[in-house]
Coordinates of C-alpha atoms in Angstrom, one line a residue:
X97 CA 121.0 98.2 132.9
X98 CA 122.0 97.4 129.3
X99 CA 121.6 99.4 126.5
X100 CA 118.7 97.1 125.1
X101 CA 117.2 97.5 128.1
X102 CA 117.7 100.9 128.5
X103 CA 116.3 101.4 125.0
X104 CA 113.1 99.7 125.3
X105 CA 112.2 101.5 128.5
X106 CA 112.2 104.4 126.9
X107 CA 110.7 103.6 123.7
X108 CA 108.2 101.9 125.9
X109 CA 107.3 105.3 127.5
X110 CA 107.0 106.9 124.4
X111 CA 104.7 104.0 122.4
X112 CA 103.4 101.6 125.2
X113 CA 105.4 98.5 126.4
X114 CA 103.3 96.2 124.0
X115 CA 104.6 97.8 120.9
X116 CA 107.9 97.3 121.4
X117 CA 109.3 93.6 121.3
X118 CA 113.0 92.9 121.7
X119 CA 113.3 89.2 121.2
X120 CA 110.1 87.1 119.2
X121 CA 108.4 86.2 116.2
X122 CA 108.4 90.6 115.1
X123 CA 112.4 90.5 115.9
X124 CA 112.7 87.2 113.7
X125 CA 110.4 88.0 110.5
X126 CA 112.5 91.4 110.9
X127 CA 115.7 89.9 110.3
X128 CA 114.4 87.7 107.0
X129 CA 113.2 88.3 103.6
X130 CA 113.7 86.4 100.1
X131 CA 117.8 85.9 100.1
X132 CA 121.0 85.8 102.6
X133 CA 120.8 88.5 105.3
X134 CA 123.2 89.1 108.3
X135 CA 121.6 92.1 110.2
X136 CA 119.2 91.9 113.0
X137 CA 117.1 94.5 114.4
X138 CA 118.0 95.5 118.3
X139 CA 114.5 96.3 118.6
X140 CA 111.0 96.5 116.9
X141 CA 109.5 99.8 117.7
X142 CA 106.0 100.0 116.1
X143 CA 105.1 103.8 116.7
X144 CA 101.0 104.8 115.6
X145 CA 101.4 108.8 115.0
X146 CA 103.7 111.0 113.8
X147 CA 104.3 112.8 117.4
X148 CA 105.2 108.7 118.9
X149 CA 107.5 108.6 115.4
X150 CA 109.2 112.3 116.4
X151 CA 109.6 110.9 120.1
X152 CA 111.2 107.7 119.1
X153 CA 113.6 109.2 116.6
X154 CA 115.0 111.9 119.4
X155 CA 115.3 108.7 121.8
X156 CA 117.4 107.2 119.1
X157 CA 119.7 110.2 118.9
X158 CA 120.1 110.3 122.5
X159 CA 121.1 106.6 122.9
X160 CA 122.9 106.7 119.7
X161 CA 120.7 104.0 118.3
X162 CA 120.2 103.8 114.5
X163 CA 116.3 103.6 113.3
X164 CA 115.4 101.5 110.3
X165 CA 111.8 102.9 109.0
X166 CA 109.6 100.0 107.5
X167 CA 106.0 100.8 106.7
X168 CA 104.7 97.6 105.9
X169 CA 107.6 95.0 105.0
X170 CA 106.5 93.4 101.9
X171 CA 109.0 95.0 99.8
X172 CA 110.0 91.8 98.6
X173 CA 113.0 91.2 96.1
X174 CA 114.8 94.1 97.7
X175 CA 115.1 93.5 101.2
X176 CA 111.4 94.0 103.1
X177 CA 112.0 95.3 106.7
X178 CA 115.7 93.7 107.0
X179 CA 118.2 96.7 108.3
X180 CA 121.0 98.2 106.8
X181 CA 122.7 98.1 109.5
X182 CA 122.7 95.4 112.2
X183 CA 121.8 96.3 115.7
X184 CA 119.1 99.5 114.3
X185 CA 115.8 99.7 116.3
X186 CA 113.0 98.9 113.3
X187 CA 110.6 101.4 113.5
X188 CA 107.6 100.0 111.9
X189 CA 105.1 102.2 110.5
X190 CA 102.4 100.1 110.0
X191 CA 100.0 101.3 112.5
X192 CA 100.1 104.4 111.2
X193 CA 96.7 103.7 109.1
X194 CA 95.1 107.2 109.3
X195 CA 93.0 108.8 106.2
X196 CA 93.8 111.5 106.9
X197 CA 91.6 113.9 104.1
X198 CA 90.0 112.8 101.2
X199 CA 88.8 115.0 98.3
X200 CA 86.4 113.0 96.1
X201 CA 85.8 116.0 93.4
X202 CA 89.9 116.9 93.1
X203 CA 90.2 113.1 93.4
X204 CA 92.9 113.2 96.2
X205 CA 93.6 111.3 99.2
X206 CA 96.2 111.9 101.8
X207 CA 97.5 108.6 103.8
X208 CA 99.4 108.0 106.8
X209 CA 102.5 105.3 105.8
X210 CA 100.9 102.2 107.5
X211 CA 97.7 102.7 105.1
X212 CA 97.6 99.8 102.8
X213 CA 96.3 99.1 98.3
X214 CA 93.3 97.1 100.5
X215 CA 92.8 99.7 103.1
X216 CA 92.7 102.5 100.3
X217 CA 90.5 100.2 97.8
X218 CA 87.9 99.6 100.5
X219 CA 87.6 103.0 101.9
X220 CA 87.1 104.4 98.0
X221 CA 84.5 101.3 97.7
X222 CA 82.6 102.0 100.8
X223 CA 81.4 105.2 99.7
X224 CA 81.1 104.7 96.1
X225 CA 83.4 107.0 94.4
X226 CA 84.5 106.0 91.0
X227 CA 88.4 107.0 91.7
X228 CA 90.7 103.9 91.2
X229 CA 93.9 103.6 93.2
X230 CA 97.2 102.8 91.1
X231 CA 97.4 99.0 91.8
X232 CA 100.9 97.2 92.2
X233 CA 101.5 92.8 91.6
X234 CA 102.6 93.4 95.2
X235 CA 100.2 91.9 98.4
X236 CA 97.0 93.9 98.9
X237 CA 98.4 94.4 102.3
X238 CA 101.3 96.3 101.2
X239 CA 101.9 100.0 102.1
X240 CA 100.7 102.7 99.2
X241 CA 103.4 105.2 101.2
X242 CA 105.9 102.7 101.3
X243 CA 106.0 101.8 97.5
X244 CA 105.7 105.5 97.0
X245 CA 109.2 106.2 98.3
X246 CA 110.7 103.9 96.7
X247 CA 109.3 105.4 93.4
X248 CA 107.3 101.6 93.0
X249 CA 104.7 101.7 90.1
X250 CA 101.8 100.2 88.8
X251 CA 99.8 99.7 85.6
X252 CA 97.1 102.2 85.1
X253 CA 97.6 105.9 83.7
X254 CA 99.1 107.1 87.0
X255 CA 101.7 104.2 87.1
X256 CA 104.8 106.7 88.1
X257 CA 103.3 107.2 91.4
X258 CA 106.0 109.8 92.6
X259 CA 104.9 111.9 89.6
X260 CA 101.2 111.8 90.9
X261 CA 101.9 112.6 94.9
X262 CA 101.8 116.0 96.7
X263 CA 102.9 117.4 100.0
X264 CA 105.0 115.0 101.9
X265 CA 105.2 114.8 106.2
X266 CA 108.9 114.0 106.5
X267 CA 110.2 113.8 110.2
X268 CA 114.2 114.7 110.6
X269 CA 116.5 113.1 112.3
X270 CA 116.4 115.8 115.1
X271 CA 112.6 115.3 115.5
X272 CA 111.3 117.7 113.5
X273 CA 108.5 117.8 111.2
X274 CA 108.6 119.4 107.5
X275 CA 106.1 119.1 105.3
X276 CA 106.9 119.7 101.6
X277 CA 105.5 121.5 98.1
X278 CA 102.8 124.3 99.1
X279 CA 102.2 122.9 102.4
X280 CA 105.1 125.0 103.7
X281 CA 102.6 128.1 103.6
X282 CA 99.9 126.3 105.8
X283 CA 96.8 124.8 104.7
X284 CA 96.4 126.8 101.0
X285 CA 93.8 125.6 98.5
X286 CA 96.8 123.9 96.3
X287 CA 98.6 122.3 98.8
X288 CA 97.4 118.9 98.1
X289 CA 97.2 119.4 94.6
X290 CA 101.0 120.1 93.3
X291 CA 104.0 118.4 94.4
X292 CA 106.4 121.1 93.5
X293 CA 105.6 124.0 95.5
X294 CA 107.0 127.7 95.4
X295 CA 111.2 127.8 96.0
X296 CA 113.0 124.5 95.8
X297 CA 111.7 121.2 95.3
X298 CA 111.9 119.2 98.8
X299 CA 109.9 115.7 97.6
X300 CA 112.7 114.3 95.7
X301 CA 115.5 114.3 98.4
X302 CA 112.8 111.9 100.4
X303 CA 112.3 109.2 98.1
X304 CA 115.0 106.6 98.4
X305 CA 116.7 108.3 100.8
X306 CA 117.4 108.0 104.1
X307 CA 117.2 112.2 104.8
X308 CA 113.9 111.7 106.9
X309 CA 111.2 109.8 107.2
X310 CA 107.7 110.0 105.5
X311 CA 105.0 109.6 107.8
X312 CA 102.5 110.7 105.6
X313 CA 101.6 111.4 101.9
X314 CA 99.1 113.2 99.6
X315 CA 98.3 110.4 96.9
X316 CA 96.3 111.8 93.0
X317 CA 93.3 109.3 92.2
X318 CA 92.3 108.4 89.1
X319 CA 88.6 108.9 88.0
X320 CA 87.2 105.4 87.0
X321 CA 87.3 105.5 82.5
X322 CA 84.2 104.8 80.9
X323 CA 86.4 102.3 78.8
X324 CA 89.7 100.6 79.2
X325 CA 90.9 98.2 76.3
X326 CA 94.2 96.4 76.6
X327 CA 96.3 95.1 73.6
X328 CA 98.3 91.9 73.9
X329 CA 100.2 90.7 71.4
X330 CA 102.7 87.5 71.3
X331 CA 106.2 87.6 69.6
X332 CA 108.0 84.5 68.6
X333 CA 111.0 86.0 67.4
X334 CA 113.8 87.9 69.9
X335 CA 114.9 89.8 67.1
X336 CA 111.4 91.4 66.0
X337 CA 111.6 92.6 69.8
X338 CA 113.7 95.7 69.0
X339 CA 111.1 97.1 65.8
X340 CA 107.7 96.3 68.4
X341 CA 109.6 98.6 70.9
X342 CA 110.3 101.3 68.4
X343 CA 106.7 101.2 67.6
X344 CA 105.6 101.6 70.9
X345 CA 107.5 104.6 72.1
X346 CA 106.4 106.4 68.4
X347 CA 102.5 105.7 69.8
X348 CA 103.6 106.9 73.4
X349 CA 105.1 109.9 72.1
X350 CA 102.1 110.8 70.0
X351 CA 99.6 110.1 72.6
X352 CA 98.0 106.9 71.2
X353 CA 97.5 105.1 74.7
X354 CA 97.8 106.8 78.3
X355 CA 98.2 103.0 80.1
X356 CA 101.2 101.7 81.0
X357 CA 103.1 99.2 78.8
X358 CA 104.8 95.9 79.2
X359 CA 107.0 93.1 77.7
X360 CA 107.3 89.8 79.2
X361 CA 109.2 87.1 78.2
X362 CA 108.6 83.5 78.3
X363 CA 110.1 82.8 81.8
X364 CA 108.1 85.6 83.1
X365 CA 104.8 84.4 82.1
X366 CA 106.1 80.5 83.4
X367 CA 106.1 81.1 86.5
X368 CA 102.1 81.8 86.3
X369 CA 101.3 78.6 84.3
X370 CA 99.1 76.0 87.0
X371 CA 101.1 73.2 88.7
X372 CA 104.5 74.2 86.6
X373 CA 106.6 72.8 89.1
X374 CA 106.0 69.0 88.4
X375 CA 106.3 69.8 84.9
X376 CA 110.0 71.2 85.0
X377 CA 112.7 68.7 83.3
X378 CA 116.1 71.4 82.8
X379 CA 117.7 73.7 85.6
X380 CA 117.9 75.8 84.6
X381 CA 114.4 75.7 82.1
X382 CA 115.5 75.7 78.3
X383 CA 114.0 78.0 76.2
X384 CA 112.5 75.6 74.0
X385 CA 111.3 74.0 76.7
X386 CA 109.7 76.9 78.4
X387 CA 107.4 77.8 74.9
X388 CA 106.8 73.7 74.8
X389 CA 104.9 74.2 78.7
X390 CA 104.0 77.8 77.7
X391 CA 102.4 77.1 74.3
X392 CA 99.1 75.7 75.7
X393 CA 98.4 79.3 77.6
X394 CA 98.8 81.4 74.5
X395 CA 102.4 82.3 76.1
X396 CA 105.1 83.2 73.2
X397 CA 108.8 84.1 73.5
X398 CA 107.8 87.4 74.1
X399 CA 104.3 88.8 75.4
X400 CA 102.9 92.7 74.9
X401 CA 100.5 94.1 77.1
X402 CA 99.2 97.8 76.5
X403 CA 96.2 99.9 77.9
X404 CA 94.3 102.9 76.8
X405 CA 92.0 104.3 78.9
X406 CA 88.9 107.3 78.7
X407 CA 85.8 107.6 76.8
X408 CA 84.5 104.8 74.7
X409 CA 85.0 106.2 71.1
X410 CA 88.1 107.8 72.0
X411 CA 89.6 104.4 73.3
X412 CA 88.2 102.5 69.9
X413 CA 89.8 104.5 68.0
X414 CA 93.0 104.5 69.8
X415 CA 93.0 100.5 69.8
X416 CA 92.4 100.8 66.0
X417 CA 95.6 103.0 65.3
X418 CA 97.2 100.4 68.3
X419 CA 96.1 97.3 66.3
X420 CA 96.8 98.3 62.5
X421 CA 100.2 99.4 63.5
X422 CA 101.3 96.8 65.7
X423 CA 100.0 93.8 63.8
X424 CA 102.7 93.7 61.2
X425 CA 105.0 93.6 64.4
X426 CA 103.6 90.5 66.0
X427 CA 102.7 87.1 65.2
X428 CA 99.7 87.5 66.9
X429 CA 97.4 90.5 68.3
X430 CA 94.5 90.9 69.9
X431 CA 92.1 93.3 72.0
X432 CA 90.1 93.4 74.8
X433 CA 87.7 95.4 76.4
X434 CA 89.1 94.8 80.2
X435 CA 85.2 94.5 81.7
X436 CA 84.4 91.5 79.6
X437 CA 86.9 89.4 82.0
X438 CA 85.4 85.6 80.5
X439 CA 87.2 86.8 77.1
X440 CA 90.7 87.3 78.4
X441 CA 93.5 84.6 78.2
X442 CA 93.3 83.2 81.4
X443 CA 97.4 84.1 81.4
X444 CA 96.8 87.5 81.5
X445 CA 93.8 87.9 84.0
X446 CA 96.0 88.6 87.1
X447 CA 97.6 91.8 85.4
X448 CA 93.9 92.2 83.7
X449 CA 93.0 92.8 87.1
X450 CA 95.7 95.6 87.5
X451 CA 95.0 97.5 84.4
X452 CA 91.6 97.9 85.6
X453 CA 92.3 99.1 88.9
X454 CA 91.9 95.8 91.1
X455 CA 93.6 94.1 93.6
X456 CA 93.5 90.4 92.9
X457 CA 93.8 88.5 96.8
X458 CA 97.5 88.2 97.7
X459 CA 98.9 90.0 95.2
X460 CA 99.7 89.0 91.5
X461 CA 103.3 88.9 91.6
X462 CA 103.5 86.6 94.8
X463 CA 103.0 83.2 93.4
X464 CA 106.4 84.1 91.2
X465 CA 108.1 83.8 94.3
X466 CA 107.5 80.2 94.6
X467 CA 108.4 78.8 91.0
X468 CA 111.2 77.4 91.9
X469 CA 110.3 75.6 95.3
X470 CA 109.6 71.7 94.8
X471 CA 106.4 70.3 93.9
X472 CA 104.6 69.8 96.7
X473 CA 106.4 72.6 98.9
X474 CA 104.0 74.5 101.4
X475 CA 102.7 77.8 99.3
X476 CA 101.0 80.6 101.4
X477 CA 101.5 84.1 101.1
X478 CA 104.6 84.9 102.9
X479 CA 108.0 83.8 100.8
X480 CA 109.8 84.6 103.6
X481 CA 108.9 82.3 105.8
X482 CA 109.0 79.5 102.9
X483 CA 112.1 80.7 102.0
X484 CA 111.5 81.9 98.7
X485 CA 114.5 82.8 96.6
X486 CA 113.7 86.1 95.3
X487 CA 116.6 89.3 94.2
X488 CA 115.3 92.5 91.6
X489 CA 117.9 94.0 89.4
X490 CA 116.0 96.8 87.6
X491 CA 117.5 99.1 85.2
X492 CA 116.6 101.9 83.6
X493 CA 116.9 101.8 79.3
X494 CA 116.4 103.8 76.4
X495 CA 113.0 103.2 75.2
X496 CA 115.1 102.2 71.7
X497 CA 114.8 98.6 70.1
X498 CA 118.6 98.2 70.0
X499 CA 119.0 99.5 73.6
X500 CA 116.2 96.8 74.5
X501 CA 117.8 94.1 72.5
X502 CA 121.0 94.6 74.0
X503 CA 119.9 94.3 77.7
X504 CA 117.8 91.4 76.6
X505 CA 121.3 89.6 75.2
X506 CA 122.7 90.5 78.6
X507 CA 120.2 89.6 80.8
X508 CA 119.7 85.9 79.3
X509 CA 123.4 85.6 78.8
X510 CA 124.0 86.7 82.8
X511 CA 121.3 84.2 84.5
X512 CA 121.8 81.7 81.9
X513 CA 125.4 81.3 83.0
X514 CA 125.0 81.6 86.8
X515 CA 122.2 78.6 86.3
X516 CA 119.3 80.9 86.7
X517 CA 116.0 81.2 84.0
X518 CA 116.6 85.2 82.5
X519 CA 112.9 86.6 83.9
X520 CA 113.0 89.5 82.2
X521 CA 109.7 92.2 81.4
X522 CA 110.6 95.5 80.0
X523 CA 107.7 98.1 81.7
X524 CA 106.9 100.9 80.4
X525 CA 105.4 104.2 82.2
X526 CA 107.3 106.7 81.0
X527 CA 107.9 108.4 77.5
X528 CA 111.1 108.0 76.5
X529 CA 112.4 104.8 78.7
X530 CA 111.6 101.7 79.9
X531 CA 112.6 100.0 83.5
X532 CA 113.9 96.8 82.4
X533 CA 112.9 94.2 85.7
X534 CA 115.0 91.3 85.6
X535 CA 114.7 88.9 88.8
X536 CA 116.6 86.1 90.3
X537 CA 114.3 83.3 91.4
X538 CA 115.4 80.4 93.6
X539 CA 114.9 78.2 96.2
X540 CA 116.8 79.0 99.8
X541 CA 116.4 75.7 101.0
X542 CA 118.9 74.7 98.3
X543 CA 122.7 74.7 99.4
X544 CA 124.5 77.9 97.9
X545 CA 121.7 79.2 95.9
X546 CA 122.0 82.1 98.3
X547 CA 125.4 83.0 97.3
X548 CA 125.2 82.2 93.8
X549 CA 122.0 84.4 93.3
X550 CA 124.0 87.5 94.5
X551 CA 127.1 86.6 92.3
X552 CA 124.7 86.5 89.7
X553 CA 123.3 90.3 90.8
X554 CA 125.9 91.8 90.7
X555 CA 128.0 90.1 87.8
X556 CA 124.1 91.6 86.1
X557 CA 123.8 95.0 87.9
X558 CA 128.1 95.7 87.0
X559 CA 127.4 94.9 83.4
X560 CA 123.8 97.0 82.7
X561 CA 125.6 99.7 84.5
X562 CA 128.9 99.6 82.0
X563 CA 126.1 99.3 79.2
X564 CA 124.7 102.8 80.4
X565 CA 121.9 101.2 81.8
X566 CA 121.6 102.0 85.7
X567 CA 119.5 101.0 88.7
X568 CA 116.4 102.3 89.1
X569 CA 115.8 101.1 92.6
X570 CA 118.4 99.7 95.2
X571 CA 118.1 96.8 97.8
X572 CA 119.2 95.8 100.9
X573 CA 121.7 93.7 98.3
X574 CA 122.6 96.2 96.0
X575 CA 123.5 99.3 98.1
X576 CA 127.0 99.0 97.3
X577 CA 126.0 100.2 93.5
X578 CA 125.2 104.1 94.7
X579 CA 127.8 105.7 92.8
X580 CA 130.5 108.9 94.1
X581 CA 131.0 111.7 93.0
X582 CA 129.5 115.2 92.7
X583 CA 126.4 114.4 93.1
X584 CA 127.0 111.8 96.2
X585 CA 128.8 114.3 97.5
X586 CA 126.5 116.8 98.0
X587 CA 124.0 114.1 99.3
X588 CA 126.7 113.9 101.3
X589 CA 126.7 117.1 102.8
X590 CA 122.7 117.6 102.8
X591 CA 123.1 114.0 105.4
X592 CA 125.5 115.4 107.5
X593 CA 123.6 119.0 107.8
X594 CA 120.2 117.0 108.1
X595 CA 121.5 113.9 110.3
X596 CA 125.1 114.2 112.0
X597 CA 124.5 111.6 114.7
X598 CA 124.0 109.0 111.3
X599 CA 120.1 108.3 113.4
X600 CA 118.6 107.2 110.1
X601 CA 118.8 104.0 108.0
X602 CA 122.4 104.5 107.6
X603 CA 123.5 103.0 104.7
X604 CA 120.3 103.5 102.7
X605 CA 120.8 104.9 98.9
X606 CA 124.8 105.5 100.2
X607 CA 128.2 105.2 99.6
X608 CA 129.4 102.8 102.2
X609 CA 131.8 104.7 104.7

C-alpha cells in the first residue's frame, strides 16, 4: 500500500471517507490561487471538530506527513489554501462552523475557525442584537478565525481584530489542546473577556505562526453607535499628502475619531470605476490618465476616508473639529452621515458599507481582482479560477507625512518600472502607524506576468524593508522575507520544543532551512 493510500485510510477512519479527497476539483482549487504556485496538497483532509483536528494531526506525525491548516481559503493576495510545502495533507477547517457561546450583554462571541463574516452577521441579525461584527473587503464567505490569525483588519472601531480577541483553542503538533489568556484556569467569569491572562502571554505566538493550530476563538463585538459619520476628502496634490497625514495622527492621538482611517490613491479607486476595462488606453495606466477616467466619480489623486462613531452630538462635534482642521488640507471635503446611503458618492458606497458594519455580497475588494482581465473576460467571484493576477506587499510605516511620502515615491517608482499601476492605500487602525497596502494586479493568462509580478514584490518588499519599513503580513510568496536572528532564533527553539517531527505548516512565518 502507498503512502497516499495509507494516509487516507487513516484520515478516513478518523473524519469519514467522504471528507477526504486525494485527487479532484478540492485537490485542484488547493493547489491555485491569484499568482505562480508549485506545491500541491497530498491530500484534502476536511476535519469538523477539534477532537477529528487532534486525531488528524497525531496521524500526521505518525506517517510523517506535514498538515497545512486552511480555514476557509479566500485569503487571496497571499496565497489562499496553497501549501508551503508540497506534498502536505490540507487540513481544511471550514466545517468547523460551531457558535460556540455568545454573550449579548458583554458583547462577545466565541467561533469555531470554519465560521464565516455571513455566518456571524446572520446569526447577530436573527436575534436582533445591535452588536456589529468588524467587516473586511474580503468575500462574506471568508473565515472571521482565519483573518484573525493572520492579524487581518477591518474598518470599524475594532479594526485590529487581534487586539479585540480572547482565549484561543490552539491544538499542538503532538495532539494536544491549550487554550490561552484566563481560560487556562477553567471556565472563570473573565475568561472570554481578556486576551492576556495571568503569567505569560500565549495568543501572540499563534497568530502567523505555525506553533499550533487555532480551532477556535473568542471574538469582542461592537455595540451598534447611535451615529456614525464618515469624512472623505479628495487631494490633487502628492505633495500635500505628507501635511493631511500629520493632521490625522494629531486627531488620532487626541481622540477626535475612534474609526479607522484610509488613503487611497487614484489606481486604487480605478479599479472600482463601471466597465473600466474598455476604457484603458496605457499599460501600464498613466496617471493623468487615470484622474482623466476617475474625474467623473469624484476620484482625486488621492482619496481620505475617516469614521467616528458613538452618540449623536458627540459624533457632530467630532466631525466639526474633523472638518475645520482638515479642510485647509484638501481640495475638497465633505461629510456624511453613513445611514443616509442615497447621499454618498457612489465611489465610496462599497467601503460605506464597511464603516457601517455591512457586508456588501461578494465582498468589496473582489472586483479589484479582475481590473486587469480583458474586456469581456468571465467575472464571478472566484479569481482563482479566472486567473486573476493578484500579490499584497504590506508594510508597516510611521504614521509621519515624510515617512508616508517616502513609501509613496517608492511604491509608484517600484510598480511603475516593473509595468505595473502603484495601487497604493495607506490604512490606518492604529495610533502611531499606518499599514501601507500596496498590491500587484495582473492578468495570469498573460505570458510572464506571473514572474514579473514577483520580481516586482520583492524588488518592493527588499526596498520598504531597507527604508525601515517592514511586512506586516507574509504570503505564500514572500516567506523568504522572515528575518534571523535573536528573535528567529528563539522562535526557533519554541518550534522545535513545540513541533520536532516539523508536523505543521512548515515553512509558515520561517526562515527557510
Amino acid at each position: 500500500m502507498s503512502l497516499v493510500e495509507r494516509a487516507a485510510a487513516a484520515f478516513s477512519a478518523a473524519v469519514a471517507p467522504e471528507n477526504v479527497e486525494a485527487a479532484g476539483g478540492l485537490v485542484a482549487g488547493a493547489s491555485r490561487t491569484t499568482y505562480a504556485t508549485t506545491q500541491r496538497p497530498l491530500l484534502v483532509v476536511r476535519p469538523a471538530t477539534t477532537a477529528e483536528v487532534q486525531a488528524c494531526v497525531r496521524i500526521a506525525g505518525e506517517l510523517g506527513l506535514a498538515v497545512y491548516p486552511s480555514s476557509g481559503g479566500r485569503n487571496w493576495g497571499y496565497g489562499a489554501r496553497v501549501p508551503t510545502t508540497d506534498g502536505a495533507v490540507l487540513l481544511d477547517l471550514a466545517r468547523m462552523k460551531r457558535i460556540v457561546e455568545y454573550d449579548p450583554e458583554l458583547a462577545f462571541v466565541t467561533v469555531e475557525a470554519g465560521v464565516t463574516q455571513e455566518q456571524l452577521r446572520a446569526f447577530l441579525a436573527e436575534r436582533g442584537e445591535a452588536l456589529w461584527i468588524d467587516p473586511t473587503t474580503a468575500p462574506s464567505d471568508a473565515s472571521v478565525v482565519g483573518n484573525l490569525v493572520e492579524r487581518g483588519h477591518g474598518y470599524t472601531p475594532y479594526a485590529d481584530r487581534a487586539a479585540r480577541a480572547a482565549s484561543l483553542e490552539v491544538v499542538l503538533a503532538n495532539g494536544e489542546v491549550v487554550e490561552t489568556g484566563y481560560a487556562s484556569f477553567g471556565t472563570g467569569l473573565v475568561s472570554r473577556l481578556e486576551a492576556v491572562g495571568c503569567g505569560p502571554s500565549l495568543d501572540g505566538l499563534f497568530l502567523q505562526s505555525n506553533l499550533g493550530i487555532v480551532t477556535r476563538a473568542t471574538l469582542h463585538l461592537m455595540p451598534a453607535p447611535e451615529r456614525v459619520a464618515m469624512v472623505v476628502a479628495g487631494i490633487d496634490e502628492v505633495e500635500a499628502v505628507g501635511p493631511f497625514v500629520d493632521a490625522v495622527r494629531s486627531l488620532r492621538l487626541d481622540g477626535v475619531f475612534n474609526g479607522a482611517a484610509q488613503l487611497a490613491n487614484v489606481y486604487r479607486r480605478l479599479a472600482y470605476v463601471p466597465g473600466i476595462e474598455a476604457t484603458l488606453t496605457t499599460r501600464p495606466v498613466a496617471v493623468e490618465e487615470a484622474l482623466a477616467i476617475c474625474a467623473p466619480h469624484g476620484i482625486h489623486r488621492w482619496n481620505g476616508l475617516l469614521s467616528v462613531y458613538g452618540r449623536a452630538k458627540v459624533v457632530d462635534a467630532q466631525v466639526e473639529v474633523l472638518t475645520s482642521t482638515l479642510r485647509p488640507l484638501a481640495t475638497t471635503l465633505k461629510a456624511f452621515d453613513v445611514a443616509q446611503r442615497d447621499d454618498i458618492p457612489p465611489a465610496w458606497r462599497g467601503i460605506a458599507g464597511l464603516v457601517a458594519g455591512r457586508l456588501p455580497p461578494g465582498g468589496v475588494g473582489v472586483n479589484r481582482m479582475y481590473f486587469r482581465k480583458p474586456a469581456g473576460a468571465e467575472r464571478t467571484s472566484d479569481p482563482e479560477r479566472d486567473r486573476c493576477g493578484f500579490v499584497w506587499c504590506p508594510s508597516a510605516v510611521p504614521a509621519r507625512g515624510a515617512d508616508a511620502l517616502r513609501v509613496i515615491t517608492l511604491v509608484e517608482r517600484t510598480l511603475l518600472a516593473h509595468g505595473f499601476e502603484p495601487d497604493l492605500a495607506l490604512s490606518y487602525f492604529r495610533d502611531r502607524s499606518i499599514h501601507a497596502m500596496a498590491s500587484i494586479v495582473f492578468d495570469r493568462d498573460v505570458p510572464g506576468e506571473d514572474e514579473r509580478a514577483l520580481a516586482c514584490h520583492d524588488a518592493l518588499a527588499k526596498e520598504l524593508v531597507a527604508l525601515g519599513c517592514p511586512p506586516v503580513r507574509l504570503g505564500l510568496h514572500s516567506m523568504h522575507l522572515v528575518p534571523g536572528g535573536p528573535s528567529a532564533e528563539l522562535v526557533e527553539t519554541l518550534r522545535r520544543a513545540l513541533d520536532p517531527g516539523r508536523v505543521i505548516a512548515p515553512g509558515r512565518y520561517e526562515r527557510a532551512r
